[in-house]
CSV table of C-alpha atoms in Angstrom, one decimal:
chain,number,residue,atom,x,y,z
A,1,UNK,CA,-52.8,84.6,47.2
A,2,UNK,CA,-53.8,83.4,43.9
A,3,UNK,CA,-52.5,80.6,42.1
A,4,UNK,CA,-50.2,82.6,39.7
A,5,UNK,CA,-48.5,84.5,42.6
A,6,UNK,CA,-48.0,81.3,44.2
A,7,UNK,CA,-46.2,79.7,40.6
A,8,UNK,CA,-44.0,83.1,40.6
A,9,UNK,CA,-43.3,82.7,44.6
A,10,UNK,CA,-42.5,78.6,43.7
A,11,UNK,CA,-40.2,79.9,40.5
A,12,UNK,CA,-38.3,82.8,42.7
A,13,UNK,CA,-37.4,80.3,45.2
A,14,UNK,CA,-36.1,77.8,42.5
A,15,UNK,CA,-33.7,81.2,41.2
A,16,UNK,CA,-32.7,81.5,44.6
A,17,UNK,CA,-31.5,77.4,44.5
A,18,UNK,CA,-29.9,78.0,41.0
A,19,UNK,CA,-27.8,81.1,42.7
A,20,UNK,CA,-27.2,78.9,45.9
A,21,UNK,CA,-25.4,76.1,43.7
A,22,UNK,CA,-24.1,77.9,41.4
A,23,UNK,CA,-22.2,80.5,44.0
A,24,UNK,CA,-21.4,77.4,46.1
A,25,UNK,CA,-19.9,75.0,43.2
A,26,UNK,CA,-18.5,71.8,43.9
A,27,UNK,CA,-20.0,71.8,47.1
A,28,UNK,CA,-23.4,69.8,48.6
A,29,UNK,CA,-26.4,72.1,49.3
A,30,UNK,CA,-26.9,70.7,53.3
A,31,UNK,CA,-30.8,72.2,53.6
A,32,UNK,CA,-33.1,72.0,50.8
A,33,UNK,CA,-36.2,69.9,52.2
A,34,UNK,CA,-37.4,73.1,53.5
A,35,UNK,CA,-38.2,75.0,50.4
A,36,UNK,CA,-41.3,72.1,49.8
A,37,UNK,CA,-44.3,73.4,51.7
A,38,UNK,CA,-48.1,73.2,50.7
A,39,UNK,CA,-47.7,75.8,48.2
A,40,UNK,CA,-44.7,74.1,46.3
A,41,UNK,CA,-46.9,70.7,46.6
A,42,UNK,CA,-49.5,72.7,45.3
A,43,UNK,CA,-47.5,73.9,42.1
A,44,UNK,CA,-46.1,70.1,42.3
A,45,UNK,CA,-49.8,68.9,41.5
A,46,UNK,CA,-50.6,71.6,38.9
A,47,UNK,CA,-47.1,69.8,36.8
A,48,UNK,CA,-48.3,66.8,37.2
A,49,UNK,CA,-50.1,64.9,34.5
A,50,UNK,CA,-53.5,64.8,35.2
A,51,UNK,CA,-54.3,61.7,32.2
A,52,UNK,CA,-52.0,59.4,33.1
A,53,UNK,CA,-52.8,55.7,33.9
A,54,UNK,CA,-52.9,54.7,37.3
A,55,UNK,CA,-51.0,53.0,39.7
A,56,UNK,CA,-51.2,49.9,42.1
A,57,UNK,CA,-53.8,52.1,44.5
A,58,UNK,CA,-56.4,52.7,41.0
A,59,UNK,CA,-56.7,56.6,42.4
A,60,UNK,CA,-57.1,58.6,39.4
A,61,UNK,CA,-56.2,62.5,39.5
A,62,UNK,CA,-60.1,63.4,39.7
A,63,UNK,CA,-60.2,61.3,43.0
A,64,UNK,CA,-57.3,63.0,44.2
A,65,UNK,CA,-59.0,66.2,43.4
A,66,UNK,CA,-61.9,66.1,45.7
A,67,UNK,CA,-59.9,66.5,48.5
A,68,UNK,CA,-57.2,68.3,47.3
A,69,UNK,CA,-56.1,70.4,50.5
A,70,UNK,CA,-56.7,67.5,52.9
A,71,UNK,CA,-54.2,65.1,50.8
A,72,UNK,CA,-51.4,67.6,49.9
A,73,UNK,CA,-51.2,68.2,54.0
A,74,UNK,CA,-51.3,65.1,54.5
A,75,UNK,CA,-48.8,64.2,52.2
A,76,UNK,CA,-46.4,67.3,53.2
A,77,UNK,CA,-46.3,65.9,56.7
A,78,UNK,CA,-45.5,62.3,56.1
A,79,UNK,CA,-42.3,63.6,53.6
A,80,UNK,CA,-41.6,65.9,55.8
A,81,UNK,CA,-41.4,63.5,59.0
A,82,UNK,CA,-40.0,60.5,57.3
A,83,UNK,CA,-42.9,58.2,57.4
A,84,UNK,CA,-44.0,58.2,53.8
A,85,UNK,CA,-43.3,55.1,52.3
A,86,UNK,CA,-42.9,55.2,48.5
A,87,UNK,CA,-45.4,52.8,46.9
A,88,UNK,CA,-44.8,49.8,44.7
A,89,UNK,CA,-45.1,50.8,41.0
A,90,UNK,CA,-46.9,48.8,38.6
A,91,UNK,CA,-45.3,47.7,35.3
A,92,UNK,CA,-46.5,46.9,31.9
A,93,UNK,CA,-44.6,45.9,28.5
A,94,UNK,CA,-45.0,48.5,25.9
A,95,UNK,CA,-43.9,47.1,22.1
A,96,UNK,CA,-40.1,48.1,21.2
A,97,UNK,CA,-40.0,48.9,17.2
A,98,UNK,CA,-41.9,46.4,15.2
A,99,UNK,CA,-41.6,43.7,16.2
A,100,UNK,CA,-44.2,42.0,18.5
A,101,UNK,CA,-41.6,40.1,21.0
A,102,UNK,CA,-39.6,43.2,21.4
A,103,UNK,CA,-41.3,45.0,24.4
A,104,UNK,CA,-39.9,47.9,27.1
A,105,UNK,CA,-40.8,48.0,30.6
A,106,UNK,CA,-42.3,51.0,31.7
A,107,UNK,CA,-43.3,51.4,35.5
A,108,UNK,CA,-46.2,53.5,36.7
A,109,UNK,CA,-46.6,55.4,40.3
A,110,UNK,CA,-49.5,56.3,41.9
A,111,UNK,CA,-51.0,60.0,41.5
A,112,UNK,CA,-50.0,60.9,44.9
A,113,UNK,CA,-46.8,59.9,44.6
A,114,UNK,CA,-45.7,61.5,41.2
A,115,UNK,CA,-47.2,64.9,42.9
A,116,UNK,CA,-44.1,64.1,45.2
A,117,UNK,CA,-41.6,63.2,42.9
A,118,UNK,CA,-42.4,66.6,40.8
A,119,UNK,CA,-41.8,68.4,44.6
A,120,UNK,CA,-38.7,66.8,44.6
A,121,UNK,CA,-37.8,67.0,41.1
A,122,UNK,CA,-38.5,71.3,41.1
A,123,UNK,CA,-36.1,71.0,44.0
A,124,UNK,CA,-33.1,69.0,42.4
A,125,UNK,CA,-33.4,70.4,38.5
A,126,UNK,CA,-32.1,74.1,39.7
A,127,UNK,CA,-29.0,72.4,41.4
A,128,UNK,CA,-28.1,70.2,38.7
A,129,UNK,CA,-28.9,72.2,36.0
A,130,UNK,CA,-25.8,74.7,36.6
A,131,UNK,CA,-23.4,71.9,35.7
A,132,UNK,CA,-25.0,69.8,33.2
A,133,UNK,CA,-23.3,70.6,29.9
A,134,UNK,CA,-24.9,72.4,27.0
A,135,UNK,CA,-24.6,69.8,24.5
A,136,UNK,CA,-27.0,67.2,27.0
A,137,UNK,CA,-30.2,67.6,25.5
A,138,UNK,CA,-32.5,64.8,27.7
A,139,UNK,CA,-35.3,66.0,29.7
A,140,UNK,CA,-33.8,69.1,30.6
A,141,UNK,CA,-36.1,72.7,30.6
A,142,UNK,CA,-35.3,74.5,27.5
A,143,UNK,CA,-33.4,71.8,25.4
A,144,UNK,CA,-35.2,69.2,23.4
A,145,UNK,CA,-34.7,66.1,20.3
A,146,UNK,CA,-34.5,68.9,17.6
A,147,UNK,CA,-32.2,70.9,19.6
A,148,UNK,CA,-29.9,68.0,19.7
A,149,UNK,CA,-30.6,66.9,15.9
A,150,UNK,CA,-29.4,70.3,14.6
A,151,UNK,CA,-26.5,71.2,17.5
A,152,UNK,CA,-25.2,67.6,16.0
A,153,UNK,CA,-25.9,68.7,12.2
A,154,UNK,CA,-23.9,72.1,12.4
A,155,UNK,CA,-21.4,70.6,14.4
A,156,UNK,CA,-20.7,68.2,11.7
A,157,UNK,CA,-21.4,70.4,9.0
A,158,UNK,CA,-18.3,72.6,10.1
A,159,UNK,CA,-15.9,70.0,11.2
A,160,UNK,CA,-16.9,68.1,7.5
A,161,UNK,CA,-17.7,65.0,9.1
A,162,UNK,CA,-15.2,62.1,10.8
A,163,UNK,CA,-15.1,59.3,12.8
A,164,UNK,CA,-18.3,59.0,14.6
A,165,UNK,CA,-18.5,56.8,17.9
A,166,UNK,CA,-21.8,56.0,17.7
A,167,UNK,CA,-23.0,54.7,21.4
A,168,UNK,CA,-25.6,52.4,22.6
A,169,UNK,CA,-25.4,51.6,26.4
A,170,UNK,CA,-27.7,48.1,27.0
A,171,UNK,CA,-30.5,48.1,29.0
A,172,UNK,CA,-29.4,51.6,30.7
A,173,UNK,CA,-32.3,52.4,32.7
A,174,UNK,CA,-32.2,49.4,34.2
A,175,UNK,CA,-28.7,48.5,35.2
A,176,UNK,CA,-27.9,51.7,37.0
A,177,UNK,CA,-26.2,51.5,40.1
A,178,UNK,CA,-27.9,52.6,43.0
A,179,UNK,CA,-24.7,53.0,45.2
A,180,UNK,CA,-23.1,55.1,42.8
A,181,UNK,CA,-26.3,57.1,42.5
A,182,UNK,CA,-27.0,58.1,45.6
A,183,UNK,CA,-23.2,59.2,45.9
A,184,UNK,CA,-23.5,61.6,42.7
A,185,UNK,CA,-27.0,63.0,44.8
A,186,UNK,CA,-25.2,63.1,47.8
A,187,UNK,CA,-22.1,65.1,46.5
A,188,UNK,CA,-24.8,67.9,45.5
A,189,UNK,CA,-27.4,67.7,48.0
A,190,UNK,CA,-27.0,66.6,51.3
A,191,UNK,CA,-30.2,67.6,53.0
A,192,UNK,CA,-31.1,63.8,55.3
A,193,UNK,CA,-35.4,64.3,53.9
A,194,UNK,CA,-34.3,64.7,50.0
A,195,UNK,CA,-31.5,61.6,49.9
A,196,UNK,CA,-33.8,59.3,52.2
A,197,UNK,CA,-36.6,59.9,50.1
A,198,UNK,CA,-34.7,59.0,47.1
A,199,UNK,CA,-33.0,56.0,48.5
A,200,UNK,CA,-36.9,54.8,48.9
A,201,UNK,CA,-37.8,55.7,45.6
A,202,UNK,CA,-35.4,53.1,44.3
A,203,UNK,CA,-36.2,50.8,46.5
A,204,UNK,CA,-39.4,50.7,45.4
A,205,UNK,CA,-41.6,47.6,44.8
A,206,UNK,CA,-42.2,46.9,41.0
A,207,UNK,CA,-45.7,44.9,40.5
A,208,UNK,CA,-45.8,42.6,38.0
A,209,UNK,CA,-47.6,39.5,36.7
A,210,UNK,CA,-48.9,39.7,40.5
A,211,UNK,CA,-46.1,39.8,42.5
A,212,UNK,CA,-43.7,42.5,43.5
A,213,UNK,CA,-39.7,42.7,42.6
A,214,UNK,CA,-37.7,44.6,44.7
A,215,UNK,CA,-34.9,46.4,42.5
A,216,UNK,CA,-31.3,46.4,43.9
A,217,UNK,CA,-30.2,48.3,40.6
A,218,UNK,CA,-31.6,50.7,37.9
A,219,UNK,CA,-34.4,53.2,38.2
A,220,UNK,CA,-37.9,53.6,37.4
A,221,UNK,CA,-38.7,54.1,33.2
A,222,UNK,CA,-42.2,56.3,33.9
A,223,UNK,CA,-41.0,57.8,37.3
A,224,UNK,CA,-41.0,61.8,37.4
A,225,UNK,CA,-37.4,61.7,39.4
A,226,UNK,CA,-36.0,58.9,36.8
A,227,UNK,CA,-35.3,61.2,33.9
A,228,UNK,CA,-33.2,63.8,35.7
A,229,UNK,CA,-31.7,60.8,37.6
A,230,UNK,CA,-30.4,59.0,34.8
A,231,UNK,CA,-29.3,62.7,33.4
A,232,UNK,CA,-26.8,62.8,36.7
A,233,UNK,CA,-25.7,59.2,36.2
A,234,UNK,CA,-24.3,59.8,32.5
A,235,UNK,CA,-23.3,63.6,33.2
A,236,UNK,CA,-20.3,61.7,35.4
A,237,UNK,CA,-20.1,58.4,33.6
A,238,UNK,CA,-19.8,60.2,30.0
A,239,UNK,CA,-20.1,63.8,30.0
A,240,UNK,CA,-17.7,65.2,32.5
A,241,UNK,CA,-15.1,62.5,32.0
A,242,UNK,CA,-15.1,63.5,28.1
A,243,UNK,CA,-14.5,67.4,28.7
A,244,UNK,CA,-12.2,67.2,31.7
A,245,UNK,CA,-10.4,63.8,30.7
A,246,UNK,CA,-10.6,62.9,27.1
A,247,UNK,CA,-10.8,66.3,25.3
A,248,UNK,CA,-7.7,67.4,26.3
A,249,UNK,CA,-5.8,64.7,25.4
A,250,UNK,CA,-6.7,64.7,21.8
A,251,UNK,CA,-4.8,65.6,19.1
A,252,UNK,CA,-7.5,67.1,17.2
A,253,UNK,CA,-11.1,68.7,17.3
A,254,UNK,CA,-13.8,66.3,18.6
A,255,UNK,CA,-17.5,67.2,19.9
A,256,UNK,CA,-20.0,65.2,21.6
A,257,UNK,CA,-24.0,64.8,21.5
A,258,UNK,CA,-26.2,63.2,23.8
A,259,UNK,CA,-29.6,63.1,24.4
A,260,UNK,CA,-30.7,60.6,27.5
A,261,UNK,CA,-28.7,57.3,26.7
A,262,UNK,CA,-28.0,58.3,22.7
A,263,UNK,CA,-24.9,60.0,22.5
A,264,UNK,CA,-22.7,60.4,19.9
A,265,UNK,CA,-18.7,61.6,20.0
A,266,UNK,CA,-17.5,62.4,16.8
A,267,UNK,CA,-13.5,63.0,16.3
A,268,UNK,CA,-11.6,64.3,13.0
A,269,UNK,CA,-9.2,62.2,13.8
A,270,UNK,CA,-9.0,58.1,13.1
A,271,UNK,CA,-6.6,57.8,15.9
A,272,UNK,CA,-8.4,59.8,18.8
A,273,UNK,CA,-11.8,57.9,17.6
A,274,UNK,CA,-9.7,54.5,18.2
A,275,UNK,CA,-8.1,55.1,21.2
A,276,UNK,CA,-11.7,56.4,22.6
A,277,UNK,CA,-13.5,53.3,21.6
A,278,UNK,CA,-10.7,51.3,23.6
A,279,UNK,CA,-11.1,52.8,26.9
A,280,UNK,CA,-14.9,53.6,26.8
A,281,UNK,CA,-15.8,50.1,27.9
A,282,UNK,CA,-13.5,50.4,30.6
A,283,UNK,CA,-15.0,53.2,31.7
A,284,UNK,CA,-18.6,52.0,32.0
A,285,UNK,CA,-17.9,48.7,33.4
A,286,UNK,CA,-16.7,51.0,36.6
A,287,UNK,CA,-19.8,52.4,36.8
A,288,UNK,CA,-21.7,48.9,36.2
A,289,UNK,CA,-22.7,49.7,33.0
A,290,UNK,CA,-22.2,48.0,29.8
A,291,UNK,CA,-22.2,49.1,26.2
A,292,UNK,CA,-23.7,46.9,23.5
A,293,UNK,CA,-20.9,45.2,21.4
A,294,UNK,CA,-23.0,44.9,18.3
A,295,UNK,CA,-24.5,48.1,18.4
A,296,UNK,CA,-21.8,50.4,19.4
A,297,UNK,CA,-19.5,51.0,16.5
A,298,UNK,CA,-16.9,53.2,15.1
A,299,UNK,CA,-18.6,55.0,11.7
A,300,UNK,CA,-16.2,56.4,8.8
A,301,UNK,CA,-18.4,59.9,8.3
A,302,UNK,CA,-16.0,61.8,7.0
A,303,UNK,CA,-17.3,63.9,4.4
A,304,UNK,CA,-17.4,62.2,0.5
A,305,UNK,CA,-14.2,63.7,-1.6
A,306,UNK,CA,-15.0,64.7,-6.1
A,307,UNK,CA,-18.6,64.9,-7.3
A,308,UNK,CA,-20.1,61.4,-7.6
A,309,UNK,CA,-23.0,62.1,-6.2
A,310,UNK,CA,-23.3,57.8,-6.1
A,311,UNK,CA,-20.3,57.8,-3.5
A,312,UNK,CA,-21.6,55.8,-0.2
A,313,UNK,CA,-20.6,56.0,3.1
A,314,UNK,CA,-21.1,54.5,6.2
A,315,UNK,CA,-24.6,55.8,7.6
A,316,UNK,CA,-26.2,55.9,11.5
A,317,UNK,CA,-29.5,56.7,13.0
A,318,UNK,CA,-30.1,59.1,15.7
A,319,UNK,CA,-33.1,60.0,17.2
A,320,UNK,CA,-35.5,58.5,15.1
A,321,UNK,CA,-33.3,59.5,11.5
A,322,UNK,CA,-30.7,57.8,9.2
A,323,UNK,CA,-28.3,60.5,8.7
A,324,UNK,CA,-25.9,60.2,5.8
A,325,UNK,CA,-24.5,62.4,3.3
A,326,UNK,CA,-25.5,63.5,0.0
A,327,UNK,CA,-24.8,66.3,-2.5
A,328,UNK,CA,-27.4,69.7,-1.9
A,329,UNK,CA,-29.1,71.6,-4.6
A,330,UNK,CA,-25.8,73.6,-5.4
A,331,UNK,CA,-23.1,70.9,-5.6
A,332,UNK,CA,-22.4,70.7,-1.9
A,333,UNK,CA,-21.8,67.9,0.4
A,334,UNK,CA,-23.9,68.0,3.5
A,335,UNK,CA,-25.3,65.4,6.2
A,336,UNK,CA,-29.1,64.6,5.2
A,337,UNK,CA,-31.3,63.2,8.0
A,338,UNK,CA,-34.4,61.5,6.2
A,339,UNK,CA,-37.1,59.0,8.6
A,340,UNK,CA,-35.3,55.8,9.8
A,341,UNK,CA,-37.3,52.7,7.9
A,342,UNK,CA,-38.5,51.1,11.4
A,343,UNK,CA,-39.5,54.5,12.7
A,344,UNK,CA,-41.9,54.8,9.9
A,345,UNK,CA,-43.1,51.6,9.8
A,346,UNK,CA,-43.7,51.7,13.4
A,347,UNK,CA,-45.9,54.9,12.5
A,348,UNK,CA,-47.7,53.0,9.7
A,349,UNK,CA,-48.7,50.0,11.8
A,350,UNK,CA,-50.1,52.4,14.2
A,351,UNK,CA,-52.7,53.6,11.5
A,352,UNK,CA,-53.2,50.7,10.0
A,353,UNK,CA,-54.3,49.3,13.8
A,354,UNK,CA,-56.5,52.0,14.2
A,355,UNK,CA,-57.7,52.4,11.0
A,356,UNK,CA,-59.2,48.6,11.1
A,357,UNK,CA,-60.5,48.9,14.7
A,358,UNK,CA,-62.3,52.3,14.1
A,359,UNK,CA,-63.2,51.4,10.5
A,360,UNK,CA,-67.4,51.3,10.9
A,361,UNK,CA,-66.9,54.9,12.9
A,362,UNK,CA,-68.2,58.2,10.8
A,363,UNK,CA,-65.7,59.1,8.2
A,364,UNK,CA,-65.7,62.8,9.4
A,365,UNK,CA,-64.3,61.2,13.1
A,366,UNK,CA,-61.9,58.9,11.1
A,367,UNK,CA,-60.4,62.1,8.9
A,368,UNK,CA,-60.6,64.0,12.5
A,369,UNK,CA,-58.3,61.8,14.1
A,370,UNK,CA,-55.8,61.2,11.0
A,371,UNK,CA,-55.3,64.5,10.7
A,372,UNK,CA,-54.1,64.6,14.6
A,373,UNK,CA,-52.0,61.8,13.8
A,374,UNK,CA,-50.0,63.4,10.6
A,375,UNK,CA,-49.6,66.7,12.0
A,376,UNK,CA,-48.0,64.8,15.4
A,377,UNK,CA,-46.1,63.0,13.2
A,378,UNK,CA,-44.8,66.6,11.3
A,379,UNK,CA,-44.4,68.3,14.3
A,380,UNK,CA,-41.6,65.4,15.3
A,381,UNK,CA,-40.1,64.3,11.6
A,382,UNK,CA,-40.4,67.8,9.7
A,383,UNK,CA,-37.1,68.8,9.2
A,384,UNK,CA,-35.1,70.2,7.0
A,385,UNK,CA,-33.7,67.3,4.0
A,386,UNK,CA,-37.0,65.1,5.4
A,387,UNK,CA,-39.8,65.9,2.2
A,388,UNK,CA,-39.6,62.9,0.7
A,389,UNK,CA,-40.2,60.4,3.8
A,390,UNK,CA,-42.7,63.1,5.0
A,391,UNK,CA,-44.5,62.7,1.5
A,392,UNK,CA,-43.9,58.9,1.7
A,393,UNK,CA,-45.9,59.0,4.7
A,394,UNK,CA,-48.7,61.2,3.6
A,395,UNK,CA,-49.3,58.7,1.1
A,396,UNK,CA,-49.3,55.9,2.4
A,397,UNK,CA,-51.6,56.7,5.4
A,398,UNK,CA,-53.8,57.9,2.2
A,399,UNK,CA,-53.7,54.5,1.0
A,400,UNK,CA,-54.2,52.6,4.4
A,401,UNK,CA,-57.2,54.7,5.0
A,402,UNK,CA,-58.6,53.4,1.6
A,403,UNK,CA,-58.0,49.9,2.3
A,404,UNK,CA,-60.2,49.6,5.5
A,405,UNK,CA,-62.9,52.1,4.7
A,406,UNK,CA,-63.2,50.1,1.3
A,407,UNK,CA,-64.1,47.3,4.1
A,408,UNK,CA,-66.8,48.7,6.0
A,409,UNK,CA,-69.5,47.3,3.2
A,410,UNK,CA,-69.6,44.0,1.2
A,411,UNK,CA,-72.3,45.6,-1.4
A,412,UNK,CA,-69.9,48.8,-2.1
A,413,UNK,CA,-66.4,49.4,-3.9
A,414,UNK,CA,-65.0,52.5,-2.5
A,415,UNK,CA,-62.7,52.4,-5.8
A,416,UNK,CA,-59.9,55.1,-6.1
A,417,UNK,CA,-62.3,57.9,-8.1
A,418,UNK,CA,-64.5,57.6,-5.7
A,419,UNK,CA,-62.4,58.0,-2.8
A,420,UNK,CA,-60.7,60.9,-4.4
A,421,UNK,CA,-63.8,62.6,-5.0
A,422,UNK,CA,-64.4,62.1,-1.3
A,423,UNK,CA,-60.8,63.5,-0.5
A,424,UNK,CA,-62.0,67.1,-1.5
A,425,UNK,CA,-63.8,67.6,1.4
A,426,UNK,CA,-61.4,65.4,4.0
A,427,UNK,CA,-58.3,66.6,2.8
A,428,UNK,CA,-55.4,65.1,4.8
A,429,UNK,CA,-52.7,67.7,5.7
A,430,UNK,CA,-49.9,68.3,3.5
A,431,UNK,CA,-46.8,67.2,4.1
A,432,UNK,CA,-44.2,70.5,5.5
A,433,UNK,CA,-40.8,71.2,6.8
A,434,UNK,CA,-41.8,72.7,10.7
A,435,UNK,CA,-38.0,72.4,11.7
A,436,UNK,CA,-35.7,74.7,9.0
A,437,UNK,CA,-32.3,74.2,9.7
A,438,UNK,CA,-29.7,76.9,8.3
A,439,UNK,CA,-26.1,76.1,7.9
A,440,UNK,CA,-24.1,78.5,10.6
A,441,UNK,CA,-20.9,78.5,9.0
């Protein structure tokens, strides 16, 4: 068979778990495990990122590679018996916003075992997925940041704003609880190989600074399995509770919006916001989790009465945007979402690092990679209402690249004509809208 009738054989059996859960609801799938054979391990490694940094054992994927068939066996019979042992990870400190002593952990698995965890992972999304609710847009096949950016903005747009619960759930990744976790897997899935596997997973050793942590709560931040794992967690912490508990005991319209751990719940009424924001603690602290005190907060959004175009109100971020409310083109008031300040400056100090490392490189591979950069950084922030942060940006990378290739020589000024004459033929691109949200009214 070749390698495309293998993906359509891997992708018919995932339908076939999809139809399983969905005609057997509420109940746990008993065997699973069995769908994962040397072709689905094959499809496993073919997901799998092929550049990303290594783990504790330094096997790269090309070293995987050169004996691809030999490993994937292998590696199918220790799952499949029970003797693999899942790995320690290795953990670094990547910077949080911009401030230097603001860092997030971020653990890394070996190659071999995120080839696993995708097996795994193609075997739980299908189950899952027929339950989650529409408006959960984190890590999930089809759904996505701008997905959850405009289901929020239409949402608000016809309800005319309101009182916005805007939530922030500290350190969630790693304060999960393992015992409730493994309950919420168990009550879908059932099958002895998946559950043990998992229960080894986080158990896993964490390396770092030299020795190795053993976790008794959260789960890995760069594991394949922890996105959809954490997904689970909230769908029962927050997402089902809200639809089958809170929403029908308000007294007026409410919707909520999450994506991963940012969710927001936004109520017409004062009184259904308040009485939400008392017993959401409550309801975390059950499941060992804890939201911030600062950070979560009850916003006034409803939408600005008269024509004052000056009126202010409350404003939020989301996503990477400040979202507040100002008057369109035609008199209107509608929510505008422009760049959040340390989201940009966070994008600046990127450039400006590179920009004075690579500053003695050729020009044309300086304008290669700034262009890569700005069109990344369009692809993400380019949405509708976001011209001016988007222009604000162009600029200034304009101006950054100035300053440090106005560095490369003592003996020459690269003044501003000059470097304007040199602009003609390394044009940076233009700032553009690449997400274009309509009002559906």
């Amino acid at each position: 068979m070749s390698v495309r009738e293998w993906i359509e054989e891997v992708s018919t059996k995932q339908e076939r778990i999809a139809n399983t859960a969905r005609n057997h609801a509420g109940e746990s799938l008993k065997s699973v495990s069995h769908y994962i054979d040397l072709k689905w391990l094959y499809v496993a490694y073919l997901r799998t990122r092929k550049d990303g940094a290594v783990g504790i054992d330094g096997v790269t994927a090309e070293m995987y590679a050169e004996n691809l068939k030999e490993n994937l066996e292998r590696l199918l019979d220790a799952f499949k018996s029970g003797r693999y042992r899942a790995p320690a990870v290795r953990r670094v400190q990547i910077p949080k916003g911009t401030k230097g002593n603001e860092t997030r952990p971020l653990s890394i698995p070996s190659f071999e075992d995120k080839v696993l965890q995708r097996a795994v992972l193609m075997v739980l999304e299908p189950i899952v997925e027929t339950e989650f609710h529409e408006f959960s847009h984190g890590f999930r096949p089809k759904h996505s940041a701008h997905l959850a950016l405009e289901e929020f903005w239409q949402k608000c747009q016809k309800m005319g704003g309101g009182w916005l619960i805007d939530m922030d759930i500290r350190k969630y990744f790693d304060t999960i609880d393992h015992r409730h976790l493994r309950e919420m897997v168990r009550a879908r899935v059932c099958d002895g190989v998946i559950t043990r596997m998992i229960g080894k997973w986080l158990k896993a050793g964490i390396l770092e600074d030299g020795s190795i942590i053993r976790p008794i709560r959260g789960t890995q931040q760069g594991g394949v399995l922890s996105p959809l794992l954490s997904n689970l967690y909230l769908h029962e912490v927050l997402d089902s509770w809200y639809v089958d508990a809170v929403q029908p005991r308000l007294k007026d319209t409410s919707f909520m919006v999450r994506f991963a751990d940012d969710a927001l719940l936004m109520c017409r009424s004062k009184e259904d916001a308040e009485r939400i924001m008392e017993v959401l603690p409550k309801r975390f602290e059950k499941f060992g989790l804890q939201l911030h005190p600062e950070k979560t907060k009850l916003v006034d959004f409803c939408r600005p009465t008269g024509g004052d175009r000056n009126q202010r109100k409350e404003t939020f971020t989301f996503l990477g945007f400040t979202h507040y409310w100002k008057k369109s083109r035609k008199g209107f008031w509608v929510v505008g979402r422009k760049t959040e300040k340390s989201r940009l400056a966070r994008s600046l100090k990127a450039v400006t690092q590179w920009c004075r490392r690579n500053r003695h490189k050729r020009v044309r591979e300086q304008w290669k990679h700034l262009c890569r950069v700005i069109k990344g950084h369009y692809a993400y922030y380019g949405i509708t209402g976001n011209y001016r942060r988007l222009n604000e940006f162009h600029h200034l990378v304009k101006k950054i690249w100035h300053k440090w290739l106005n560095r490369r020589s003592r003996s020459k000024c690269l003044n501003w004509e000059r470097f304007n004459a040199m602009m003609k033929y390394f044009t940076l691109p233009s700032p553009r809208i690449v997400h274009s949200y309509i009002a559906k009214l």
